[in-house]
Short mmCIF file of C-alpha atoms in Angstrom, two decimals:
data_model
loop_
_atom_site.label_atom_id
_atom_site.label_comp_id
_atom_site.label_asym_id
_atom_site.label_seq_id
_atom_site.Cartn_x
_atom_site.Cartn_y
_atom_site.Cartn_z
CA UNK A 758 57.74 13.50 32.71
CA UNK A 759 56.54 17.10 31.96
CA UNK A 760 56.85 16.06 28.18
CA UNK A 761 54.69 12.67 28.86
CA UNK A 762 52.18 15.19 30.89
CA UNK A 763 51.93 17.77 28.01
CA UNK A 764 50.95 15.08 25.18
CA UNK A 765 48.26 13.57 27.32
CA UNK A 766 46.89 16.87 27.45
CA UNK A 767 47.22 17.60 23.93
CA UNK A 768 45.56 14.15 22.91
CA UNK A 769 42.57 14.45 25.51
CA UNK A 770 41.91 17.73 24.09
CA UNK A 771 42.15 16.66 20.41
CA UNK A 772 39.56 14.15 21.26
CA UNK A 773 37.40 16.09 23.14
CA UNK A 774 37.73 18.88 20.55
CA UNK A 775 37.25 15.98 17.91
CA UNK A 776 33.86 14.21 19.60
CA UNK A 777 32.46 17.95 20.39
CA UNK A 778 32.91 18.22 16.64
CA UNK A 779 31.15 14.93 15.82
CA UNK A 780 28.82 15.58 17.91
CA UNK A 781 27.20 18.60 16.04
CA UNK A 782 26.52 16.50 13.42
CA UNK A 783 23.97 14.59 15.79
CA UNK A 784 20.53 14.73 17.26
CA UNK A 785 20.01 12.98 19.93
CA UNK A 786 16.52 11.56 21.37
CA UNK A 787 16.19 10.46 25.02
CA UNK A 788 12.92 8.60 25.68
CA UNK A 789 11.03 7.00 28.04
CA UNK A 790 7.61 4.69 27.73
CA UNK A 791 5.26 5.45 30.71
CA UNK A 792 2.55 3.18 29.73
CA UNK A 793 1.27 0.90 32.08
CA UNK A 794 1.48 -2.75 31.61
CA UNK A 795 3.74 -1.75 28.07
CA UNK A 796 5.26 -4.77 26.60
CA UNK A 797 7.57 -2.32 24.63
CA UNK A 798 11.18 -3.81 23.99
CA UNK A 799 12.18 -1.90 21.08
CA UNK A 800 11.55 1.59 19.36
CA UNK A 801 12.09 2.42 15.90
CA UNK A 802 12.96 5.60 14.18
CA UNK A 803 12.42 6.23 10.81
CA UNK A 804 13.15 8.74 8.64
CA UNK A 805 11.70 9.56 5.00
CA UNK A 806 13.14 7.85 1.25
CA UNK A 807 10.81 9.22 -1.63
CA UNK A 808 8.16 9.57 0.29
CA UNK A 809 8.26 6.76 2.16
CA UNK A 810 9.63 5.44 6.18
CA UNK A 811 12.58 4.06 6.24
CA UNK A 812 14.62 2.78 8.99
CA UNK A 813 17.09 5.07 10.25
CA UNK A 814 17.76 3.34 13.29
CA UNK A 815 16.29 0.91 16.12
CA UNK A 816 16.92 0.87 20.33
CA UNK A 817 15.72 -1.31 23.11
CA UNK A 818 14.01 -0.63 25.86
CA UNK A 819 15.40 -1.18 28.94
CA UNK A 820 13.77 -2.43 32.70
CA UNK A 821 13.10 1.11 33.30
CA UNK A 822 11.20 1.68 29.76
CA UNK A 823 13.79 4.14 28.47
CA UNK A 824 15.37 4.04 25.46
CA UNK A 825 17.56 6.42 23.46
CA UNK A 826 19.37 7.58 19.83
CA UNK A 827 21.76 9.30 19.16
CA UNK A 828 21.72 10.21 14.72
CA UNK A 829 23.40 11.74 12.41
CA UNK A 830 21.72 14.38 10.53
CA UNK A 831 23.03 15.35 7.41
CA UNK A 832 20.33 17.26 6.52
CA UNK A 833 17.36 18.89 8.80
CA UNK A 834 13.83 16.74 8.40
CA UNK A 835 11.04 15.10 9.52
CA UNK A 836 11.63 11.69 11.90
CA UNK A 837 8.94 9.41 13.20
CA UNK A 838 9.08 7.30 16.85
CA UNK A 839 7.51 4.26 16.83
CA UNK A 840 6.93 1.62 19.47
CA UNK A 841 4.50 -0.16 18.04
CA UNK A 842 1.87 2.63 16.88
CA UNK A 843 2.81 3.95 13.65
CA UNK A 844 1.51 1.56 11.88
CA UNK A 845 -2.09 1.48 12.96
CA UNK A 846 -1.97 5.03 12.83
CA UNK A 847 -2.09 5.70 17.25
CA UNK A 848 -0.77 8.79 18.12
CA UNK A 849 2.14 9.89 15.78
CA UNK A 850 4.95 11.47 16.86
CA UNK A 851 6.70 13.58 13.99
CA UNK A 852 9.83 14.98 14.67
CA UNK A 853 12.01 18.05 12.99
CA UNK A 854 15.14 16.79 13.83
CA UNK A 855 18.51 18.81 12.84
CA UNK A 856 21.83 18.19 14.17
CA UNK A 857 22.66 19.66 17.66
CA UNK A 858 19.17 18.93 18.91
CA UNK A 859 18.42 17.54 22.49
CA UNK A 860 15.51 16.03 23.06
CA UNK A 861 13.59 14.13 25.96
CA UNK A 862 10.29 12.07 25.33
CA UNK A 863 7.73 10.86 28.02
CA UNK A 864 5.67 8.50 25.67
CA UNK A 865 1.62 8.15 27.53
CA UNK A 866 -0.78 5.67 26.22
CA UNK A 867 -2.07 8.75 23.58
CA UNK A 868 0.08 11.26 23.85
CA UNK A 869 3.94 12.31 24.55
CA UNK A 870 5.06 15.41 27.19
CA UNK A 871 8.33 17.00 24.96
CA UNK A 872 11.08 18.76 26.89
CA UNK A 873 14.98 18.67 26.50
CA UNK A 874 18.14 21.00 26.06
CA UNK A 875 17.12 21.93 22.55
CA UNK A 876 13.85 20.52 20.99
CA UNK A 877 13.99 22.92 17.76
CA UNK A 878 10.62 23.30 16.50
CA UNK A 879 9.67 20.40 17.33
CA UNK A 880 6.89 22.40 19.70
CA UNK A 881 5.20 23.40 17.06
CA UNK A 882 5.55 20.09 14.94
CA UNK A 883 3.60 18.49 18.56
CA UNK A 884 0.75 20.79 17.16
CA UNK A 885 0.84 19.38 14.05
CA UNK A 886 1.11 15.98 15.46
CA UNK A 887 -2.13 16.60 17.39
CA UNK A 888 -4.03 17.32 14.43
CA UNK A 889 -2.97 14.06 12.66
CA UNK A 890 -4.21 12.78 15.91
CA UNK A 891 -7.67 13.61 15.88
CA UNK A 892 -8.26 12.78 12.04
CA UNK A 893 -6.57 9.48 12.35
CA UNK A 894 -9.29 6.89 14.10
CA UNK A 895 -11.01 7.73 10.72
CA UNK A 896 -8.52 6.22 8.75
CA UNK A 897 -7.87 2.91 10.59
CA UNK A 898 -8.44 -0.43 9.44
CA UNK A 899 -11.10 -2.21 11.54
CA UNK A 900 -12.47 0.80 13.49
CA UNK A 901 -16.05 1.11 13.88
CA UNK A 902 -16.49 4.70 12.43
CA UNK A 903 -18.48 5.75 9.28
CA UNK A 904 -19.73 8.41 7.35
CA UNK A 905 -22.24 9.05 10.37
CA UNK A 906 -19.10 10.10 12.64
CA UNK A 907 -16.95 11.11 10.01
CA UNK A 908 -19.02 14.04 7.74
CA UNK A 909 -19.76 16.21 10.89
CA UNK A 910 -16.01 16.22 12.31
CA UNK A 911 -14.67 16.93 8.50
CA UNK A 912 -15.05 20.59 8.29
CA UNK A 913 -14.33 21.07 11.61
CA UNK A 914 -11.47 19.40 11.17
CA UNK A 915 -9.64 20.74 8.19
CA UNK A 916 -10.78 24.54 10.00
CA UNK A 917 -8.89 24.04 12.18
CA UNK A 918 -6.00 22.32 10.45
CA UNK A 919 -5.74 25.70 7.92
CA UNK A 920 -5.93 27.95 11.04
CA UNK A 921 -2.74 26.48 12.78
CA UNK A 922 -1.55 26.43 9.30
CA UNK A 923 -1.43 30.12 8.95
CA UNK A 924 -0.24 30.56 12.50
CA UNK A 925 3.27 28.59 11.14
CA UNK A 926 5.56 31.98 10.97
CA UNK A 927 9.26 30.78 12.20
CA UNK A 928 12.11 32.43 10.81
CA UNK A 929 13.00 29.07 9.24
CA UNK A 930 11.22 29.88 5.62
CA UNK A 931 12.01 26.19 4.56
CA UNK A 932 10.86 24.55 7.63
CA UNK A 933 7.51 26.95 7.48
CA UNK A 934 6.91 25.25 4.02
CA UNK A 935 7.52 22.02 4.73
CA UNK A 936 5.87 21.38 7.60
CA UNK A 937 2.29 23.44 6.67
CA UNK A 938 3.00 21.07 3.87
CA UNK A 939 2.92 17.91 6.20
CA UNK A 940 -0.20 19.44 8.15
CA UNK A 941 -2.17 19.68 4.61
CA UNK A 942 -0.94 16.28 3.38
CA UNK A 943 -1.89 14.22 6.73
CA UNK A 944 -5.44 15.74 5.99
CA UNK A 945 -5.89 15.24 2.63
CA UNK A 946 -4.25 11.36 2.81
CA UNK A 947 -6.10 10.63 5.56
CA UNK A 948 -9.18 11.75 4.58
CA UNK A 949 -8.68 9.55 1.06
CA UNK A 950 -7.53 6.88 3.02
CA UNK A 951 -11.20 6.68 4.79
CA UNK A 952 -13.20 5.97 1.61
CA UNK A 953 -10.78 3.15 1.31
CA UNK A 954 -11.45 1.51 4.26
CA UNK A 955 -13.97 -1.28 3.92
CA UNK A 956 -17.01 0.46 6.37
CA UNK A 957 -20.73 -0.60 8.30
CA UNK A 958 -22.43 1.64 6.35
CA UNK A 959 -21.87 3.58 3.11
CA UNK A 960 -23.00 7.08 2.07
CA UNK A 961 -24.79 7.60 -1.04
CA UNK A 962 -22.06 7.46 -4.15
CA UNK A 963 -22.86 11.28 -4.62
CA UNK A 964 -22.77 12.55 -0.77
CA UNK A 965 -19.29 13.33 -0.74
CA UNK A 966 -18.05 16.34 2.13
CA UNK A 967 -17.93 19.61 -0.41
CA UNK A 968 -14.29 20.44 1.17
CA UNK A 969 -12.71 17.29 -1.13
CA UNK A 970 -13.93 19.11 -4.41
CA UNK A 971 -11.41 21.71 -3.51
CA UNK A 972 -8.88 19.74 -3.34
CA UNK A 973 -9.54 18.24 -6.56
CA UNK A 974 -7.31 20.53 -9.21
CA UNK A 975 -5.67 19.72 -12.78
CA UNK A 976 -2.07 20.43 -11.33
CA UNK A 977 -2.53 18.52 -8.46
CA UNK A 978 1.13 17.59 -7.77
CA UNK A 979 3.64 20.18 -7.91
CA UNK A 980 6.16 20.19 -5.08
CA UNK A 981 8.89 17.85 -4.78
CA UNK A 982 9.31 18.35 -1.03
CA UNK A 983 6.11 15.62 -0.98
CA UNK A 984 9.06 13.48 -1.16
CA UNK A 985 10.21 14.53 2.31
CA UNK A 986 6.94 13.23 4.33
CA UNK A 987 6.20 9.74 5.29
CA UNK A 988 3.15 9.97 3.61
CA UNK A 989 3.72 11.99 0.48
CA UNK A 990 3.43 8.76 -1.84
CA UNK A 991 0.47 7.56 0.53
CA UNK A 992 -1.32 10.75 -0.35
CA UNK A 993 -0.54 10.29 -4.52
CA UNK A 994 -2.19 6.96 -3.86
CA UNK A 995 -5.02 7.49 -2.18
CA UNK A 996 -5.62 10.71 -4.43
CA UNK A 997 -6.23 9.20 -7.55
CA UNK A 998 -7.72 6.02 -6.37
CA UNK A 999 -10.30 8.04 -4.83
CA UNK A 1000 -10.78 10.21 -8.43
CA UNK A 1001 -10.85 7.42 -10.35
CA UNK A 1002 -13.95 5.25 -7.97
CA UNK A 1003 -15.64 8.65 -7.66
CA UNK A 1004 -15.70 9.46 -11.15
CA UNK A 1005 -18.95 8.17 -12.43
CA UNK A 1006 -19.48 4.93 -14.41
CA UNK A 1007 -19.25 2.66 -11.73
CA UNK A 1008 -15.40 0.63 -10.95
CA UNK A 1009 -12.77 0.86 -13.19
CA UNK A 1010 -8.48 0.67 -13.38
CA UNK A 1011 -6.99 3.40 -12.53
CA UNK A 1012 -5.50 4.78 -15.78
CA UNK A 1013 -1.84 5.74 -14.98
CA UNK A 1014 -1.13 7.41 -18.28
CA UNK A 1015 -3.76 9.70 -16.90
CA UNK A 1016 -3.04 10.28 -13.68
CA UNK A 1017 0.39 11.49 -14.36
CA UNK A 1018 -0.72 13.99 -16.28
CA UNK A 1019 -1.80 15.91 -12.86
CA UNK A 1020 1.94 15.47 -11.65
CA UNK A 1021 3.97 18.08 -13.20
CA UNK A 1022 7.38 17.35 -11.21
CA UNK A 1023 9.19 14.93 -13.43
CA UNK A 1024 10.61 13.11 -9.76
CA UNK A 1025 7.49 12.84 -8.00
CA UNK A 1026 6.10 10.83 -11.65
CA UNK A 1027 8.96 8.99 -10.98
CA UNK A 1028 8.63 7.68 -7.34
CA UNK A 1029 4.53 7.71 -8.07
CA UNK A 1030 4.88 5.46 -11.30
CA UNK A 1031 7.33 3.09 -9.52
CA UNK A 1032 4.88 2.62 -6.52
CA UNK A 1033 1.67 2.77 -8.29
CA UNK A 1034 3.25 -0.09 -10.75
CA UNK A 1035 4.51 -1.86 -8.01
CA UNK A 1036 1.29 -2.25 -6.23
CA UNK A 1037 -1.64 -2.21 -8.98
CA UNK A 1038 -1.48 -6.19 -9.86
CA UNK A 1039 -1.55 -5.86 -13.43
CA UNK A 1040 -2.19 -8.30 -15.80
CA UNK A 1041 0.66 -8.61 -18.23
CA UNK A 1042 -1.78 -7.67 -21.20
CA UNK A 1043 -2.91 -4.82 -19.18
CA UNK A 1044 1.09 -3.34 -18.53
CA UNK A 1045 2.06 -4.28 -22.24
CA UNK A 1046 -0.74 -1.91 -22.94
CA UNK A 1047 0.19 0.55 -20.81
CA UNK A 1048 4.24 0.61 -20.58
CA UNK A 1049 4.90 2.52 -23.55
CA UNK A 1050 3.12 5.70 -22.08
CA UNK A 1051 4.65 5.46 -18.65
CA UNK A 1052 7.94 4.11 -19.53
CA UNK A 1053 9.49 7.40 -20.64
CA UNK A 1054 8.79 8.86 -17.26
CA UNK A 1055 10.39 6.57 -15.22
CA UNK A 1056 13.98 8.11 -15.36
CA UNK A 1057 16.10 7.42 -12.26
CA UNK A 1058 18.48 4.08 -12.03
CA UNK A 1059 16.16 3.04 -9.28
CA UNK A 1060 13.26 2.85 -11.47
CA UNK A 1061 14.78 1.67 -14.44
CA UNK A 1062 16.02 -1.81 -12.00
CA UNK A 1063 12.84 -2.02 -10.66
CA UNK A 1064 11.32 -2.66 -14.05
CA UNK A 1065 13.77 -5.01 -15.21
CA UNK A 1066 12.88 -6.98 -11.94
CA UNK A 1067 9.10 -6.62 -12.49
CA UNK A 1068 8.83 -7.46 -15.69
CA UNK A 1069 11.05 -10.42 -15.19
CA UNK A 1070 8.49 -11.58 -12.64
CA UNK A 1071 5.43 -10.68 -14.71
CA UNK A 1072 6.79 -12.92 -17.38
CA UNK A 1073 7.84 -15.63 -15.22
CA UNK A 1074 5.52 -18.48 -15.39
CA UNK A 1075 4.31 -17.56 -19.25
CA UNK A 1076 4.76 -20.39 -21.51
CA UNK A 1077 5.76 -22.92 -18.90
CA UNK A 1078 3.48 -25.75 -18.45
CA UNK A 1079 0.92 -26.16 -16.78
CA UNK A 1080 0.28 -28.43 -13.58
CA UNK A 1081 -1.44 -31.51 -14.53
CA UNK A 1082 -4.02 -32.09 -11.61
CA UNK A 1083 -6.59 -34.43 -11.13
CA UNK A 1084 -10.01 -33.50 -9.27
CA UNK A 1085 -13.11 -34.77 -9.10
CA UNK A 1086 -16.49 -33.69 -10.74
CA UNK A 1087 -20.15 -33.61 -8.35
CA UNK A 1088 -20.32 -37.39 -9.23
CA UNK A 1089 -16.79 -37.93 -7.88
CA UNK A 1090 -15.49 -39.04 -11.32
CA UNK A 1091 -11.56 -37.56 -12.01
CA UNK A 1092 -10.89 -35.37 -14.72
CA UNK A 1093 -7.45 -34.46 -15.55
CA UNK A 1094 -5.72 -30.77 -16.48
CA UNK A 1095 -4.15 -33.26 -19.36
CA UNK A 1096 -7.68 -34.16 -20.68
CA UNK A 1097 -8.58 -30.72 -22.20
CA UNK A 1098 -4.63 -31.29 -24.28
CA UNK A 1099 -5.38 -29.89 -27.55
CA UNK A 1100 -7.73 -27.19 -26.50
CA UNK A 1101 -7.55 -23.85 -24.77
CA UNK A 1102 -8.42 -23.81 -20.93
CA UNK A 1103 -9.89 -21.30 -18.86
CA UNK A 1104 -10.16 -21.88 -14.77
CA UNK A 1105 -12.06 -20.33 -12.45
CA UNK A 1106 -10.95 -20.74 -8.89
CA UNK A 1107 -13.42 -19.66 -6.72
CA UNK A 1108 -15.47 -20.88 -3.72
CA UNK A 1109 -19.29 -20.58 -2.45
CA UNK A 1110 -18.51 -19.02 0.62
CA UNK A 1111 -17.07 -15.85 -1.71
CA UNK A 1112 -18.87 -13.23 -2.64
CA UNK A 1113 -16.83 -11.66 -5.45
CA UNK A 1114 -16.81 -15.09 -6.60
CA UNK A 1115 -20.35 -15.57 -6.96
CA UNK A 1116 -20.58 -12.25 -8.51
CA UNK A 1117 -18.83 -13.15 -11.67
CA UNK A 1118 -20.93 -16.38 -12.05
CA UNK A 1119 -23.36 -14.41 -14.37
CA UNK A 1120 -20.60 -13.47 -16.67
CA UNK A 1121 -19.05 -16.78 -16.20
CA UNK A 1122 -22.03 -18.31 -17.88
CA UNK A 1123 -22.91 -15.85 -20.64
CA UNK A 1124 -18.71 -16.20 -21.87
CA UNK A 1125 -18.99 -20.25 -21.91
CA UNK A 1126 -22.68 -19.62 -23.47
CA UNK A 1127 -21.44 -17.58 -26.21
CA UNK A 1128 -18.24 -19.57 -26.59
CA UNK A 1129 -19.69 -23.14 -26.71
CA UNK A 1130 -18.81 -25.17 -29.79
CA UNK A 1131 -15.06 -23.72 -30.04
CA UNK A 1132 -11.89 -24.60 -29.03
CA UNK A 1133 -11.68 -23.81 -25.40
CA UNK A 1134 -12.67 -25.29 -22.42
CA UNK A 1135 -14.19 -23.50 -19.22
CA UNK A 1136 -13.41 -24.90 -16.00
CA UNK A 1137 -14.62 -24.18 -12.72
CA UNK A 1138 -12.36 -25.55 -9.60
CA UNK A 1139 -13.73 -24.72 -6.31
CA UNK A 1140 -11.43 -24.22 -3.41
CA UNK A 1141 -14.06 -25.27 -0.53
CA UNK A 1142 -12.69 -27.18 2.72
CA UNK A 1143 -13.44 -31.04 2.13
CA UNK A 1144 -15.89 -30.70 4.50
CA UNK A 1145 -18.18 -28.73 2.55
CA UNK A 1146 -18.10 -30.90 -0.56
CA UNK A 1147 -21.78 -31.88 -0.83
CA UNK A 1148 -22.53 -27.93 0.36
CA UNK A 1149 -20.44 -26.78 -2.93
CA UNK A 1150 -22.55 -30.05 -5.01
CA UNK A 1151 -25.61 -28.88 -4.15
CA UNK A 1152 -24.89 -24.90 -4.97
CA UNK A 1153 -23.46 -26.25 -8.54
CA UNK A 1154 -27.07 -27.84 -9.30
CA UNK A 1155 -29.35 -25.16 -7.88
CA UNK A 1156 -27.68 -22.83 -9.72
CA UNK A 1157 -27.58 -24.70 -12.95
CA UNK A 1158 -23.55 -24.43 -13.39
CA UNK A 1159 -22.03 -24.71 -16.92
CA UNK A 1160 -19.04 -25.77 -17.92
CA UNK A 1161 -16.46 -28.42 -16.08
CA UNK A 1162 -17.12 -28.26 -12.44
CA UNK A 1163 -14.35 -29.60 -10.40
CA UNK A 1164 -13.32 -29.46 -6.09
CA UNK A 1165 -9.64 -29.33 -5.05
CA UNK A 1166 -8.74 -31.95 -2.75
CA UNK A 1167 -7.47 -29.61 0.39
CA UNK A 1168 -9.17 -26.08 -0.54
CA UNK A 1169 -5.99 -23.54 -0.29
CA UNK A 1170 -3.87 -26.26 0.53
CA UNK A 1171 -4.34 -28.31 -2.74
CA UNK A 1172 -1.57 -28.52 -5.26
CA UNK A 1173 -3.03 -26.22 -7.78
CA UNK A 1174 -3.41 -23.64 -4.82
CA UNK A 1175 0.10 -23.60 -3.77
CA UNK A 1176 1.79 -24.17 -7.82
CA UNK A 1177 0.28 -20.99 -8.77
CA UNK A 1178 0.20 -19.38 -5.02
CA UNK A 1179 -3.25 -18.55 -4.90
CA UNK A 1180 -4.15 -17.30 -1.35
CA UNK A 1181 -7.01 -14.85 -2.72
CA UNK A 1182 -10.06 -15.79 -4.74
CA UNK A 1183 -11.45 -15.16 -7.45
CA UNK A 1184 -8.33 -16.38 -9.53
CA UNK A 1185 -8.03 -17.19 -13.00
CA UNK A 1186 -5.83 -19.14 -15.29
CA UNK A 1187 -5.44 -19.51 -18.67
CA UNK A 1188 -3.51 -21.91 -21.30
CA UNK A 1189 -2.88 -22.48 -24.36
CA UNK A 1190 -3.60 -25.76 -26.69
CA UNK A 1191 -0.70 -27.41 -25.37
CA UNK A 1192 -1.48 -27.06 -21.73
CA UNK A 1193 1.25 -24.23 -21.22
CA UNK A 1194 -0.09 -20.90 -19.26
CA UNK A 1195 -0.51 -18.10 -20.94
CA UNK A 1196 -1.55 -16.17 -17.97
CA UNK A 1197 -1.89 -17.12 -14.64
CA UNK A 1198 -3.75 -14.11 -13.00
CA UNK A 1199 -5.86 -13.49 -16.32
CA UNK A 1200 -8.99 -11.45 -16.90
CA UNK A 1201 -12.21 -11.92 -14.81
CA UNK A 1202 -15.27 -12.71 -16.88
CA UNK A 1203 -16.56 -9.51 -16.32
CA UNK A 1204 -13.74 -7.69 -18.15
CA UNK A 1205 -14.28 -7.13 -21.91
CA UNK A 1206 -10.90 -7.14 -22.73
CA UNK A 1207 -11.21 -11.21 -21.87
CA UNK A 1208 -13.22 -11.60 -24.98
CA UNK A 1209 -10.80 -9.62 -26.99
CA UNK A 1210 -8.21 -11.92 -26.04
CA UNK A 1211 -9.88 -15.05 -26.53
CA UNK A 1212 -11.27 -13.74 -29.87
CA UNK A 1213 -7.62 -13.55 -30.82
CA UNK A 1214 -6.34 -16.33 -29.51
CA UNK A 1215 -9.37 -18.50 -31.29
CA UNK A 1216 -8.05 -16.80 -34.55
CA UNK A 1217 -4.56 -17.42 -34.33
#
């Protein structure tokens, strides 16, 4: 019996010894949502991939609003609660989570009380948190802020932000870096992100707040540890889309061979080229122009997939035929895809309810102008609801339209809509003699490089 007695013992101390030991490995998060009326069921935390949020792990809410995690932590970092907010950039709460850590959250309509066993730093992290805070309604899509609101708060604003910077002086050296790191980068990235935000009112091209033009350097990109905030490839983004529009000359692509030239840290070129290609749209002449100077700098296995996948799906529909539809023209007679066989064919899809639309009609007229008499045909198919058939007749005379004017039958719904998923306008297709596509997101009419492929393809 004694003998029965003393291994129970033993194994209830192994596995308290054992789970103690486990247990060290872990953060844990206790929270609870005290907003009134909060349809909360389930909180997210994410943690950071490449400069990105990922999902580390997800927890209902229960009757009482509380929730809870419990995570390993292999490796001390920034974490990121979210019930709903993060997103739409609401209050943020950033945590510096390492193993050990014991934390309790009261989550309030705009801000969170912190307390627990052991928060860390996490104290100090709620200071940077507030900063985010008060640049953030800036950056949201839909808010009602401009320039008006935004220039006099700016200086303030980033004042302040480089004054609780300095006062970061743990004896943690790498979590001092990081996180006046984080502080500068939710400035900087949301300050870009507020240019990009479509706005009420616009300053002048050239009234820009001086404080930007000092973040503005040759070496702009330096630090791999970018990689370690939520935001980091947000900021690369936002960066050099706001260089590129603010650089004089009106518009233009944002040349990625050039850009990467201010990232000197062969990773973040890496992540940056593999997002930037991801997201920019390209036309497939445009990233066979391109590839062979950004190519060589995307390294990592993760990367080199991702382009095999792309280009697969850049390539996809080239050569394939083309769908043979049949719309009407303003006197309701059918024309046929299959009647222009033997030519080239260019479509605009458009509408006259779009304004980017209408903005290429100019250019639209002066390319069919100065390509009349050869083998191509221009063809513009509107994507109006039926409904406003004799609205889009009547815009086609006043305004004198050239070319083949056709309507789709059921606007976004029509065949040609859905066979070459179009669900943004202005779209353009082009095909070759024998009605297969040669691109099926090609160049506007405004583009140049349109009439340098159709002066080649003409020669060929």
């Amino acid at each position: 019996m004694k003998k029965h007695i003393f291994y129970f013992i033993l194994t209830f101390i192994t596995v308290q010894m054992s789970f103690a030991a486990n247990l060290s490995e872990y953060a844990v998060i206790k929270g609870t949502i005290s907003i009134p009326d909060s349809k909360v069921k389930e909180v997210t935390l994410y943690n950071v991939e490449e400069g990105k949020p990922v999902v580390a792990a997800t927890a209902k809410v229960n009757s009482l609003g509380e929730f809870g995690f419990m995570t390993p932590v292999s490796a001390a970092g920034f974490y990121y609660v979210d019930y709903g907010q993060f997103k739409s950039r609401n209050q943020l709460i950033r945590l510096y989570l390492e193993p050990k850590l014991d934390i309790n959250l009261v989550i309030n309509k705009e801000s969170y009380v912190l307390s627990g066993k052991n928060i860390g730093q996490n104290a100090l992290v709620q200071k940077a948190n507030e900063i985010y805070n008060e640049f953030a309604p800036f950056a949201r899509l839909g808010g009602n802020v401009t320039y008006v609101e935004f220039y006099p708060f700016i200086d303030k604003g980033v004042a302040k932000a480089e004054e609780f910077s300095n006062s970061i002086k743990t004896k943690d050296a790498s979590f001092n870096k990081l996180l006046k790191l984080a502080v500068a980068t939710d400035v900087e990235e949301l300050t870009y992100t507020f240019f990009r935000m479509p706005r009420s009112a616009f300053p002048d091209k050239d009234d820009r707040p001086a404080v930007i033009k000092t973040w503005q350097t040759n070496k702009k990109f330096t630090d791999p540890d970018l990689l370690k905030l939520q935001n980091g490839v947000s900021l690369m983004s936002h960066y050099f889309f706001y260089v590129t529009m603010n650089s004089g000359g009106g518009p233009k692509r944002l040349d990625l061979a050039e850009a990467i030239t201010h990232i000197t840290d062969p990773v973040l070129k890496d992540v940056y080229l593999r997002d930037a290609v991801a997201t920019s749209r390209m036309k497939i002449e445009e990233y066979e122009k391109i590839a062979p100077s950004i190519k060589p700098f995307m390294i990592s296995d993760a990367s080199k997939t991702f382009l095999v996948e792309y280009e697969k799906v850049l390539h996809k529909s080239v050569g394939q035929k083309g769908l043979d539809f049949t719309y009407k023209d303003i006197n309701d007679k059918p024309v046929s895809f299959s009647d222009f066989k033997g030519k080239f064919v260019y479509i605009d899809l458009w509408a006259t309810w779009c304004g980017p639309c209408k903005a290429e009609i100019p250019h639209m007229k002066k390319i069919e102008e100065d390509y009349h008499g050869k083998n191509i045909v221009f063809v513009s198919l509107s994507l109006d609801k039926p409904k406003d058939a004799q609205k889009w007749k009547d815009y086609v005379i006043k305004e004198q339209l050239k070319g083949i004017q056709l309507m789709a039958d059921k606007d976004f719904g029509s065949d040609v809509a859905k066979n070459y998923e179009v669900n943004a306008i202005p779209r353009f297709l082009l095909f070759d003699p024998k009605g297969n596509i040669i691109n099926a997101d090609a160049f506007r009419p405004s583009n140049p490089e349109l009439r340098e492929q159709l002066d080649k393809l003409l020669k060929s």
